[in-house]
Amino acid sequence: MKQKLLSINGTDLNIKKISNFVKNPRTKIILKKKTLNQAEFSHNFLNYALKEQNKIIYGINTGFGPMASYILAPEQVIDLQNNLILSHAVGMGEFIKEEFVLAAMLVRLNTLSQGYSGVSPKLLNHLQNFINLRIIPCVPEHGAVGTSGDLVQLAHIALGLIGKGKAIFNNKIQNVSEILKQTGLKPYILKPREGLALINGTSMMTGIATLICEKSNQLLSLNLSNGCLSLEVIKAYNDSYSEKLHQLRPHKGQMAIAKLLRSILHTSKLTRNREVLNKNFNHSNEVHKINESVQEFYSMRCISQILGPVYDTLANTWQVTEIEMNSVTDNPIVDWENKKFLHGGNFHGDYVAVAMDQLKMSLVKMTMLSERRLNFFLHSKINQLFPPFQNLATPGLTLGMQAIQFVATSTTANSQTLGYPMNLHSIPTNGDNQDVVSMGTDAALLTHKVLENGFVVSAIEALALCQAVDYLKIQNQLSDNSKKLYNFVRKYVPKIVADREIHEQLQTLLSKIKNWEEINLIAKF
């Protein structure tokens, strides 16, 4: 396989590039001469200001946070950077997924490559080598409040760069010192400002958000595909996704979802025009009941109105994440062009935190939509179409999908509990210097948990829908997209008739459906 190259310059990184890089270990990062020159200009100005202009520069010749009033001697500035890394690499808990850490490293390299952080080209090259060799430092999940950036978690990455701590290399956790011996790399010796530049920013939360955005797109596509199949199974009327209806309430996401519904379902032989309802209608002077549902349940009739806001939220989160990954998010910023140091708060993670929380709530709502449709198809008294729990054998003796619904119910409830916005849990810290914090990385990690839950429930719903298709024997009448979904599910979980052990089949289905790229119906935001 031919090696691919990804050029990093600080300005044009995007979600697809990071996702493709993480998936393809043969892709390598390159830094062009112009990028390295920008870093050199910034680094040289910083050294000049420090040595020749005798300036007080936060985090370079001062202490940190509430200790910023402590001015250091020139010979102490290197020790300060090492002390910063060593003191902040104190995270606890489970290790963050290695693909998230790799994405964060890529984001950090990108922001440093803009040349406003004062780091040397040698540091960029060293981080580049770690990324290209897939040396991924072990980063615990607990530690950052996301407001002077992801200090604790990024400190664990920086710890690896200076030859300490543990990292994953060749699919094995090892001491970084041993990995460096294997690869021929040397521990990096930090220069003034470089410790702070490595950990002061939003790269961890942004790296996690990047991969969440792509997977959320895939989950939205799966939920939409389930919705289409559900409409076909109940022979729904097609006016609920008609173009005119949604033009009269022209929210972008709602219109986009309705358009996708029309695009998918135009090949279906099952959905109906509403005129069918009126064709054999006989007027009567008395109230009477007809054997027909005039309108579908909201979980099917309002797919566009429910998934529309999810679409819009994901589109906004996508945009926020891509802006963030191409931003300079540390402090102070080395404005070498105007010969200034700009002290501010670009490290504050609220943009990413709020976007993650909004997406998380949307994913919870989407999971609830899936769970409600599942309940419809398993509840014989409601649907009045199918045996209880899609039982295709002997109800009473066999149990069908009764227990699988418990999994969907409990998983949905778990997501509902996790749905509260993490960014509202601001607790002042750092001697009240950080008095309003973002909790951005925790927001992203919780969003990932909700995302994983969403796949569980949607996979179960897809299985129930396939049971319904088998009961009605309508495989040949489905839309092309629904046939594809049906065949995909049945490849891993054959039709359930007699009760059997299916735990491993369910796990396989879940694993495969999370990585089924053909399901992606939404190409780009």
Short mmCIF file of C-alpha atoms in Angstrom, two decimals:
data_model
loop_
_atom_site.label_atom_id
_atom_site.label_comp_id
_atom_site.label_asym_id
_atom_site.label_seq_id
_atom_site.Cartn_x
_atom_site.Cartn_y
_atom_site.Cartn_z
CA MET A 1 0.00 0.00 0.00
CA LYS A 2 1.36 3.40 -0.99
CA GLN A 3 2.32 5.71 1.87
CA LYS A 4 0.14 8.81 2.20
CA LEU A 5 1.35 12.20 3.37
CA LEU A 6 -0.54 14.80 5.41
CA SER A 7 0.93 18.28 5.41
CA ILE A 8 0.49 20.25 8.62
CA ASN A 9 0.66 24.05 8.52
CA GLY A 10 -1.72 25.19 11.27
CA THR A 11 -4.54 26.43 9.06
CA ASP A 12 -6.26 23.75 6.97
CA LEU A 13 -6.64 20.68 9.15
CA ASN A 14 -10.13 19.20 9.20
CA ILE A 15 -12.12 16.33 10.66
CA LYS A 16 -11.79 14.08 7.64
CA LYS A 17 -8.01 14.51 7.52
CA ILE A 18 -7.61 13.62 11.18
CA SER A 19 -10.02 10.70 10.96
CA ASN A 20 -8.28 9.28 7.89
CA PHE A 21 -4.88 9.72 9.54
CA VAL A 22 -5.99 7.87 12.67
CA LYS A 23 -7.45 5.01 10.62
CA ASN A 24 -4.47 4.62 8.28
CA PRO A 25 -1.18 3.89 10.07
CA ARG A 26 0.74 4.32 6.80
CA THR A 27 -0.13 8.01 6.61
CA LYS A 28 2.76 10.25 7.67
CA ILE A 29 2.89 13.88 8.78
CA ILE A 30 5.11 16.31 6.92
CA LEU A 31 6.11 19.81 7.97
CA LYS A 32 7.10 22.09 5.12
CA LYS A 33 9.95 24.58 5.28
CA LYS A 34 7.59 27.56 5.49
CA THR A 35 5.92 26.11 8.59
CA LEU A 36 9.26 25.46 10.28
CA ASN A 37 10.45 28.96 9.36
CA GLN A 38 7.41 30.52 11.05
CA ALA A 39 8.22 28.60 14.19
CA GLU A 40 11.85 29.75 13.97
CA PHE A 41 10.83 33.42 13.71
CA SER A 42 8.57 33.07 16.75
CA HIS A 43 11.18 31.17 18.77
CA ASN A 44 13.94 33.66 17.95
CA PHE A 45 11.79 36.64 18.94
CA LEU A 46 10.93 35.00 22.24
CA ASN A 47 14.60 34.40 23.04
CA TYR A 48 15.49 37.96 22.03
CA ALA A 49 12.77 39.42 24.25
CA LEU A 50 13.80 37.23 27.14
CA LYS A 51 17.52 37.96 26.94
CA GLU A 52 17.84 41.40 25.42
CA GLN A 53 14.68 43.27 26.39
CA ASN A 54 14.48 42.04 29.98
CA LYS A 55 10.68 41.62 29.74
CA ILE A 56 8.39 39.95 32.25
CA ILE A 57 6.66 37.23 30.24
CA TYR A 58 4.10 35.00 31.90
CA GLY A 59 5.07 31.36 32.12
CA ILE A 60 8.56 32.00 30.80
CA ASN A 61 10.26 33.90 33.58
CA THR A 62 7.29 33.94 36.00
CA GLY A 63 5.48 31.31 38.00
CA PHE A 64 2.11 29.97 36.87
CA GLY A 65 -1.46 30.83 37.80
CA PRO A 66 -1.70 32.58 41.18
CA MET A 67 2.11 32.32 41.44
CA ALA A 68 2.64 34.52 38.40
CA SER A 69 3.99 37.31 40.62
CA TYR A 70 7.08 35.23 41.37
CA ILE A 71 9.82 36.34 38.96
CA LEU A 72 12.52 33.78 38.16
CA ALA A 73 16.25 34.17 37.56
CA PRO A 74 17.46 33.55 33.96
CA GLU A 75 19.12 30.27 34.93
CA GLN A 76 15.78 28.92 36.27
CA VAL A 77 13.63 29.25 33.15
CA ILE A 78 14.46 25.76 31.83
CA ASP A 79 13.81 24.10 35.18
CA LEU A 80 10.46 25.87 35.24
CA GLN A 81 9.31 24.14 32.03
CA ASN A 82 10.35 20.71 33.26
CA ASN A 83 8.73 21.32 36.63
CA LEU A 84 5.50 22.28 34.88
CA ILE A 85 5.33 18.96 33.02
CA LEU A 86 6.38 16.82 35.96
CA SER A 87 3.96 18.51 38.38
CA HIS A 88 0.98 18.37 36.04
CA ALA A 89 1.28 14.78 34.79
CA VAL A 90 -0.90 13.62 37.68
CA GLY A 91 -4.03 12.36 35.90
CA MET A 92 -5.94 9.41 37.28
CA GLY A 93 -8.47 6.87 36.11
CA GLU A 94 -8.68 4.74 32.99
CA PHE A 95 -6.54 5.65 30.01
CA ILE A 96 -8.21 7.70 27.29
CA LYS A 97 -8.63 5.75 24.03
CA GLU A 98 -5.39 5.84 22.05
CA GLU A 99 -7.07 7.15 18.89
CA PHE A 100 -8.31 10.16 20.87
CA VAL A 101 -4.79 10.83 22.17
CA LEU A 102 -3.33 10.52 18.68
CA ALA A 103 -5.92 12.98 17.35
CA ALA A 104 -5.07 15.38 20.21
CA MET A 105 -1.35 15.15 19.35
CA LEU A 106 -2.15 15.99 15.76
CA VAL A 107 -4.25 18.99 16.82
CA ARG A 108 -1.46 20.17 19.15
CA LEU A 109 1.13 19.95 16.38
CA ASN A 110 -1.18 21.89 14.10
CA THR A 111 -1.75 24.77 16.53
CA LEU A 112 1.97 25.00 17.37
CA SER A 113 2.74 25.04 13.64
CA GLN A 114 1.12 28.44 13.24
CA GLY A 115 4.22 29.98 14.80
CA TYR A 116 2.62 31.96 17.61
CA SER A 117 3.69 29.78 20.53
CA GLY A 118 7.42 30.45 20.59
CA VAL A 119 8.43 26.80 20.25
CA SER A 120 11.47 25.75 18.25
CA PRO A 121 11.28 23.80 14.97
CA LYS A 122 13.04 20.98 16.82
CA LEU A 123 10.05 20.52 19.12
CA LEU A 124 7.72 20.39 16.12
CA ASN A 125 9.92 17.73 14.52
CA HIS A 126 10.03 15.73 17.75
CA LEU A 127 6.24 15.73 18.11
CA GLN A 128 6.02 14.89 14.40
CA ASN A 129 8.24 11.84 14.96
CA PHE A 130 6.10 10.61 17.86
CA ILE A 131 2.97 10.95 15.72
CA ASN A 132 4.46 9.26 12.66
CA LEU A 133 5.82 6.36 14.72
CA ARG A 134 2.48 6.09 16.55
CA ILE A 135 4.11 6.48 19.95
CA ILE A 136 0.99 7.36 21.91
CA PRO A 137 1.50 8.42 25.54
CA CYS A 138 -0.87 6.92 28.11
CA VAL A 139 -3.23 9.69 29.23
CA PRO A 140 -5.60 9.17 32.20
CA GLU A 141 -9.17 10.39 31.77
CA HIS A 142 -9.44 12.46 34.98
CA GLY A 143 -7.56 15.69 35.51
CA ALA A 144 -8.40 18.61 33.26
CA VAL A 145 -11.01 21.31 33.88
CA GLY A 146 -10.50 22.61 30.36
CA THR A 147 -9.88 26.24 31.11
CA SER A 148 -6.16 26.85 31.06
CA GLY A 149 -6.51 24.21 28.44
CA ASP A 150 -6.29 20.50 29.04
CA LEU A 151 -3.29 20.97 31.33
CA VAL A 152 -3.13 17.61 33.09
CA GLN A 153 -3.93 15.42 30.12
CA LEU A 154 -1.64 17.26 27.72
CA ALA A 155 1.09 17.10 30.39
CA HIS A 156 1.04 13.31 30.02
CA ILE A 157 1.70 13.71 26.29
CA ALA A 158 4.51 16.16 27.05
CA LEU A 159 5.88 13.70 29.61
CA GLY A 160 6.34 11.19 26.83
CA LEU A 161 8.12 13.73 24.65
CA ILE A 162 10.75 14.29 27.36
CA GLY A 163 11.29 10.54 27.68
CA LYS A 164 9.22 9.75 30.75
CA GLY A 165 5.98 7.97 31.58
CA LYS A 166 4.36 5.19 29.58
CA ALA A 167 3.08 5.00 26.03
CA ILE A 168 1.46 2.59 23.60
CA PHE A 169 3.83 1.46 20.87
CA ASN A 170 3.31 -1.54 18.59
CA ASN A 171 0.04 -2.25 20.43
CA LYS A 172 1.81 -2.63 23.78
CA ILE A 173 2.10 -0.33 26.80
CA GLN A 174 5.77 0.29 27.49
CA ASN A 175 8.00 2.75 29.32
CA VAL A 176 8.75 5.64 27.00
CA SER A 177 12.45 5.32 27.82
CA GLU A 178 12.40 1.81 26.32
CA ILE A 179 10.44 2.93 23.27
CA LEU A 180 12.99 5.66 22.55
CA LYS A 181 15.77 3.08 22.61
CA GLN A 182 13.85 0.95 20.10
CA THR A 183 13.20 3.86 17.74
CA GLY A 184 16.49 5.72 18.09
CA LEU A 185 14.81 8.88 19.34
CA LYS A 186 16.23 10.95 22.19
CA PRO A 187 14.28 12.55 25.04
CA TYR A 188 13.47 16.14 24.14
CA ILE A 189 15.11 18.88 26.20
CA LEU A 190 12.59 21.67 26.73
CA LYS A 191 13.48 25.27 25.94
CA PRO A 192 11.89 28.41 27.44
CA ARG A 193 8.11 28.46 26.99
CA GLU A 194 7.94 24.99 25.41
CA GLY A 195 6.49 23.11 28.38
CA LEU A 196 3.70 25.63 28.66
CA ALA A 197 3.16 25.60 24.90
CA LEU A 198 2.67 21.84 24.93
CA ILE A 199 0.01 21.74 27.65
CA ASN A 200 -1.72 25.12 27.55
CA GLY A 201 -4.59 24.69 25.10
CA THR A 202 -7.72 22.80 24.06
CA SER A 203 -6.11 20.06 21.97
CA MET A 204 -7.29 17.07 24.00
CA MET A 205 -10.96 18.03 24.00
CA THR A 206 -10.70 19.01 20.33
CA GLY A 207 -9.03 15.74 19.34
CA ILE A 208 -11.78 13.76 21.05
CA ALA A 209 -14.48 15.99 19.52
CA THR A 210 -13.03 15.42 16.05
CA LEU A 211 -13.54 11.67 16.09
CA ILE A 212 -16.90 12.02 17.86
CA CYS A 213 -18.18 14.24 15.04
CA GLU A 214 -17.44 11.65 12.39
CA LYS A 215 -18.96 8.79 14.37
CA SER A 216 -22.02 10.93 15.21
CA ASN A 217 -22.53 11.43 11.50
CA GLN A 218 -22.51 7.67 11.10
CA LEU A 219 -24.97 7.16 13.97
CA LEU A 220 -27.30 9.78 12.51
CA SER A 221 -27.19 7.92 9.19
CA LEU A 222 -27.97 4.63 10.93
CA ASN A 223 -30.87 6.15 12.86
CA LEU A 224 -32.20 7.65 9.65
CA SER A 225 -31.90 4.29 7.86
CA ASN A 226 -33.81 2.62 10.71
CA GLY A 227 -36.44 5.32 10.40
CA CYS A 228 -36.83 4.68 6.69
CA LEU A 229 -37.15 0.94 7.24
CA SER A 230 -39.74 1.50 9.97
CA LEU A 231 -41.82 3.63 7.60
CA GLU A 232 -41.71 0.88 5.01
CA VAL A 233 -42.62 -1.89 7.43
CA ILE A 234 -45.81 -0.12 8.54
CA LYS A 235 -46.57 1.05 4.97
CA ALA A 236 -46.56 4.67 6.07
CA TYR A 237 -48.01 7.51 4.07
CA ASN A 238 -45.44 9.57 2.23
CA ASP A 239 -46.80 13.04 2.99
CA SER A 240 -44.93 13.24 6.32
CA TYR A 241 -41.70 13.78 4.39
CA SER A 242 -43.13 15.60 1.38
CA GLU A 243 -41.20 18.56 0.01
CA LYS A 244 -44.06 21.04 0.33
CA LEU A 245 -44.68 20.20 3.98
CA HIS A 246 -41.10 20.96 4.96
CA GLN A 247 -40.80 24.05 2.78
CA LEU A 248 -43.46 25.54 5.03
CA ARG A 249 -41.14 25.14 8.04
CA PRO A 250 -37.76 25.64 6.41
CA HIS A 251 -35.27 24.74 9.12
CA LYS A 252 -32.10 23.60 7.37
CA GLY A 253 -31.75 20.30 9.22
CA GLN A 254 -35.42 19.40 8.95
CA MET A 255 -35.39 20.02 5.21
CA ALA A 256 -32.15 18.05 4.80
CA ILE A 257 -33.51 15.02 6.65
CA ALA A 258 -36.81 15.13 4.73
CA LYS A 259 -34.89 15.29 1.46
CA LEU A 260 -32.89 12.23 2.47
CA LEU A 261 -36.08 10.39 3.37
CA ARG A 262 -37.50 11.15 -0.09
CA SER A 263 -34.25 10.12 -1.74
CA ILE A 264 -34.11 6.80 0.10
CA LEU A 265 -37.78 5.87 -0.02
CA HIS A 266 -38.44 6.62 -3.68
CA THR A 267 -37.33 3.05 -4.52
CA SER A 268 -39.67 1.52 -1.91
CA LYS A 269 -42.75 -0.42 -2.98
CA LEU A 270 -44.29 -0.16 0.47
CA THR A 271 -44.85 3.49 1.38
CA ARG A 272 -48.19 4.89 0.27
CA ASN A 273 -49.80 7.99 -1.11
CA ARG A 274 -52.49 9.31 1.21
CA GLU A 275 -55.08 9.02 -1.55
CA VAL A 276 -55.09 5.29 -0.83
CA LEU A 277 -56.82 6.07 2.48
CA ASN A 278 -59.64 7.89 0.74
CA LYS A 279 -60.05 5.51 -2.17
CA ASN A 280 -62.50 3.12 -0.51
CA PHE A 281 -63.85 5.51 2.08
CA ASN A 282 -67.62 5.35 2.59
CA HIS A 283 -69.36 8.28 4.24
CA SER A 284 -71.70 7.50 7.12
CA ASN A 285 -74.00 9.52 9.27
CA GLU A 286 -72.78 7.68 12.36
CA VAL A 287 -69.47 7.60 14.17
CA HIS A 288 -67.61 4.46 13.19
CA LYS A 289 -64.10 3.09 13.38
CA ILE A 290 -62.05 2.15 10.34
CA ASN A 291 -59.33 -0.51 10.31
CA GLU A 292 -56.64 1.93 9.31
CA SER A 293 -54.26 4.25 11.10
CA VAL A 294 -54.85 7.75 9.76
CA GLN A 295 -51.55 9.06 11.11
CA GLU A 296 -48.39 7.29 12.24
CA PHE A 297 -46.91 7.59 15.73
CA TYR A 298 -44.66 10.61 16.21
CA SER A 299 -41.51 8.48 16.28
CA MET A 300 -42.16 7.75 12.60
CA ARG A 301 -44.22 10.69 11.39
CA CYS A 302 -41.86 13.29 12.94
CA ILE A 303 -38.49 11.83 11.92
CA SER A 304 -37.55 15.00 10.03
CA GLN A 305 -38.63 17.26 12.87
CA ILE A 306 -36.71 15.23 15.48
CA LEU A 307 -33.55 14.43 13.52
CA GLY A 308 -33.48 17.89 11.93
CA PRO A 309 -32.20 19.55 15.12
CA VAL A 310 -29.68 16.71 15.51
CA TYR A 311 -28.43 17.45 11.99
CA ASP A 312 -28.17 21.17 12.74
CA THR A 313 -26.40 20.56 16.05
CA LEU A 314 -23.90 18.20 14.47
CA ALA A 315 -23.24 20.68 11.67
CA ASN A 316 -22.52 23.41 14.23
CA THR A 317 -20.33 21.11 16.31
CA TRP A 318 -18.44 20.12 13.17
CA GLN A 319 -17.77 23.78 12.37
CA VAL A 320 -16.73 24.66 15.94
CA THR A 321 -14.36 21.71 16.08
CA GLU A 322 -12.68 22.57 12.79
CA ILE A 323 -12.25 26.21 13.81
CA GLU A 324 -10.75 25.10 17.13
CA MET A 325 -8.24 22.69 15.60
CA ASN A 326 -6.91 25.50 13.40
CA SER A 327 -6.69 28.03 16.23
CA VAL A 328 -3.89 29.19 18.51
CA THR A 329 -5.12 28.23 21.97
CA ASP A 330 -2.24 28.87 24.38
CA ASN A 331 -1.16 31.87 26.46
CA PRO A 332 0.62 34.20 26.12
CA ILE A 333 0.63 34.31 22.33
CA VAL A 334 3.97 35.24 20.80
CA ASP A 335 3.04 37.94 18.28
CA TRP A 336 6.49 38.06 16.69
CA GLU A 337 5.24 40.08 13.71
CA ASN A 338 4.28 43.02 15.96
CA LYS A 339 6.96 42.29 18.57
CA LYS A 340 4.41 41.72 21.36
CA PHE A 341 3.27 39.10 23.84
CA LEU A 342 -0.51 38.90 24.02
CA HIS A 343 -1.86 37.73 27.36
CA GLY A 344 -5.40 36.43 27.12
CA GLY A 345 -7.62 33.37 27.37
CA ASN A 346 -7.69 31.49 24.07
CA PHE A 347 -7.11 28.33 26.12
CA HIS A 348 -10.64 28.51 27.55
CA GLY A 349 -12.56 25.49 26.28
CA ASP A 350 -16.15 26.70 26.38
CA TYR A 351 -16.65 26.60 22.61
CA VAL A 352 -15.78 22.93 22.46
CA ALA A 353 -17.45 22.14 25.79
CA VAL A 354 -20.75 23.77 24.82
CA ALA A 355 -20.67 22.16 21.36
CA MET A 356 -20.01 18.73 22.89
CA ASP A 357 -22.81 19.16 25.43
CA GLN A 358 -25.25 20.24 22.74
CA LEU A 359 -24.28 17.29 20.58
CA LYS A 360 -24.54 14.96 23.56
CA MET A 361 -28.11 16.09 24.25
CA SER A 362 -28.97 15.61 20.58
CA LEU A 363 -27.53 12.10 20.65
CA VAL A 364 -29.62 11.32 23.73
CA LYS A 365 -32.77 12.49 21.93
CA MET A 366 -31.85 10.42 18.88
CA THR A 367 -31.36 7.37 21.10
CA MET A 368 -34.76 7.98 22.67
CA LEU A 369 -36.30 8.14 19.21
CA SER A 370 -34.75 4.79 18.35
CA GLU A 371 -35.89 3.23 21.63
CA ARG A 372 -39.48 4.41 21.11
CA ARG A 373 -39.64 2.95 17.61
CA LEU A 374 -38.21 -0.29 18.99
CA ASN A 375 -40.95 -0.34 21.63
CA PHE A 376 -43.58 0.14 18.93
CA PHE A 377 -42.41 -2.86 16.94
CA LEU A 378 -42.08 -5.13 20.00
CA HIS A 379 -45.36 -4.10 21.65
CA SER A 380 -48.09 -6.14 19.94
CA LYS A 381 -50.93 -4.25 21.61
CA ILE A 382 -49.66 -1.00 20.15
CA ASN A 383 -48.58 -2.03 16.67
CA GLN A 384 -51.36 -4.63 16.16
CA LEU A 385 -49.27 -6.07 13.36
CA PHE A 386 -46.72 -8.41 14.89
CA PRO A 387 -46.50 -11.12 17.52
CA PRO A 388 -45.21 -10.04 20.95
CA PHE A 389 -41.54 -9.11 20.94
CA GLN A 390 -41.18 -10.11 17.26
CA ASN A 391 -41.54 -13.72 18.38
CA LEU A 392 -41.41 -15.85 15.20
CA ALA A 393 -41.85 -19.20 16.98
CA THR A 394 -44.32 -19.98 19.82
CA PRO A 395 -45.15 -16.98 22.03
CA GLY A 396 -45.31 -18.09 25.62
CA LEU A 397 -42.89 -20.95 25.06
CA THR A 398 -40.31 -18.82 23.27
CA LEU A 399 -39.47 -15.25 24.22
CA GLY A 400 -38.22 -13.62 21.02
CA MET A 401 -36.64 -10.21 21.57
CA GLN A 402 -38.15 -9.61 25.03
CA ALA A 403 -34.82 -9.52 26.87
CA ILE A 404 -33.05 -7.53 24.16
CA GLN A 405 -35.49 -4.71 24.79
CA PHE A 406 -34.26 -4.55 28.38
CA VAL A 407 -30.80 -3.76 27.04
CA ALA A 408 -32.14 -0.93 24.90
CA THR A 409 -34.23 0.46 27.75
CA SER A 410 -31.40 0.47 30.28
CA THR A 411 -28.90 1.87 27.78
CA THR A 412 -31.25 4.72 26.86
CA ALA A 413 -31.81 5.50 30.54
CA ASN A 414 -28.06 5.59 31.05
CA SER A 415 -27.71 8.18 28.30
CA GLN A 416 -30.55 10.26 29.72
CA THR A 417 -28.66 10.40 33.03
CA LEU A 418 -25.48 11.49 31.23
CA GLY A 419 -27.32 14.14 29.21
CA TYR A 420 -26.91 17.04 31.64
CA PRO A 421 -24.49 19.67 30.24
CA MET A 422 -21.02 19.18 31.68
CA ASN A 423 -20.00 22.80 31.04
CA LEU A 424 -22.53 23.91 33.68
CA HIS A 425 -20.53 22.04 36.32
CA SER A 426 -18.07 24.90 36.67
CA ILE A 427 -16.17 24.67 39.96
CA PRO A 428 -13.53 27.35 40.66
CA THR A 429 -10.03 25.95 41.16
CA ASN A 430 -6.33 26.90 41.08
CA GLY A 431 -6.63 29.30 44.00
CA ASP A 432 -9.75 30.72 42.31
CA ASN A 433 -7.56 31.96 39.47
CA GLN A 434 -9.57 29.65 37.23
CA ASP A 435 -12.90 30.84 38.56
CA VAL A 436 -15.09 29.86 35.58
CA VAL A 437 -14.06 26.63 33.89
CA SER A 438 -15.29 24.69 30.85
CA MET A 439 -14.94 21.00 31.73
CA GLY A 440 -14.46 20.51 27.99
CA THR A 441 -12.60 17.21 27.99
CA ASP A 442 -15.07 15.63 30.40
CA ALA A 443 -17.88 16.94 28.19
CA ALA A 444 -16.26 15.25 25.20
CA LEU A 445 -15.65 11.96 27.04
CA LEU A 446 -19.26 11.82 28.25
CA THR A 447 -20.48 12.59 24.73
CA HIS A 448 -18.47 9.64 23.51
CA LYS A 449 -20.18 7.40 26.09
CA VAL A 450 -23.59 8.60 24.90
CA LEU A 451 -22.50 8.03 21.30
CA GLU A 452 -21.53 4.44 22.10
CA ASN A 453 -24.89 3.93 23.81
CA GLY A 454 -26.64 5.27 20.73
CA PHE A 455 -25.05 2.62 18.56
CA VAL A 456 -26.18 -0.10 20.98
CA VAL A 457 -29.82 0.98 20.85
CA SER A 458 -29.82 1.60 17.09
CA ALA A 459 -28.28 -1.81 16.42
CA ILE A 460 -31.02 -3.45 18.51
CA GLU A 461 -33.68 -1.44 16.66
CA ALA A 462 -32.24 -2.53 13.31
CA LEU A 463 -32.43 -6.16 14.43
CA ALA A 464 -36.08 -5.79 15.49
CA LEU A 465 -36.94 -4.19 12.15
CA CYS A 466 -35.34 -7.10 10.32
CA GLN A 467 -37.48 -9.49 12.39
CA ALA A 468 -40.52 -7.51 11.26
CA VAL A 469 -39.41 -7.76 7.63
CA ASP A 470 -39.03 -11.53 8.00
CA TYR A 471 -42.47 -11.87 9.59
CA LEU A 472 -44.14 -9.92 6.78
CA LYS A 473 -41.91 -11.45 4.04
CA ILE A 474 -41.42 -8.08 2.36
CA GLN A 475 -37.68 -8.19 1.61
CA ASN A 476 -38.18 -7.74 -2.12
CA GLN A 477 -40.41 -4.68 -1.67
CA LEU A 478 -37.96 -2.66 0.40
CA SER A 479 -36.10 0.40 -0.82
CA ASP A 480 -32.53 -0.17 -1.98
CA ASN A 481 -31.12 1.35 1.23
CA SER A 482 -33.34 -0.79 3.45
CA LYS A 483 -32.36 -3.93 1.56
CA LYS A 484 -28.74 -3.05 2.20
CA LEU A 485 -29.43 -2.56 5.91
CA TYR A 486 -31.43 -5.79 6.12
CA ASN A 487 -28.73 -7.83 4.41
CA PHE A 488 -26.03 -6.26 6.60
CA VAL A 489 -27.82 -7.14 9.83
CA ARG A 490 -28.69 -10.64 8.69
CA LYS A 491 -25.05 -11.29 7.77
CA TYR A 492 -24.16 -11.16 11.47
CA VAL A 493 -27.42 -12.11 13.22
CA PRO A 494 -29.57 -14.65 11.37
CA LYS A 495 -33.33 -14.59 11.85
CA ILE A 496 -34.29 -15.37 15.45
CA VAL A 497 -36.90 -18.12 15.59
CA ALA A 498 -36.11 -20.63 18.33
CA ASP A 499 -34.50 -19.04 21.39
CA ARG A 500 -30.75 -19.33 21.15
CA GLU A 501 -27.63 -17.75 22.60
CA ILE A 502 -27.00 -14.62 20.52
CA HIS A 503 -24.82 -12.50 22.80
CA GLU A 504 -21.69 -12.90 20.66
CA GLN A 505 -23.65 -12.28 17.46
CA LEU A 506 -25.04 -9.06 18.94
CA GLN A 507 -21.54 -7.92 19.90
CA THR A 508 -20.30 -8.66 16.39
CA LEU A 509 -23.21 -6.76 14.85
CA LEU A 510 -22.51 -3.78 17.09
CA SER A 511 -18.81 -3.78 16.22
CA LYS A 512 -19.47 -4.06 12.49
CA ILE A 513 -22.28 -1.52 12.33
CA LYS A 514 -20.15 1.10 14.15
CA ASN A 515 -17.58 0.79 11.38
CA TRP A 516 -19.92 0.32 8.44
CA GLU A 517 -18.97 3.30 6.29
CA GLU A 518 -21.47 2.46 3.56
CA ILE A 519 -24.26 3.50 5.90
CA ASN A 520 -23.08 7.13 5.75
CA LEU A 521 -25.88 9.02 4.04
CA ILE A 522 -24.68 12.50 4.96
CA ALA A 523 -21.53 13.21 3.00
CA LYS A 524 -20.45 16.55 4.44
CA PHE A 525 -21.49 19.37 6.72
#
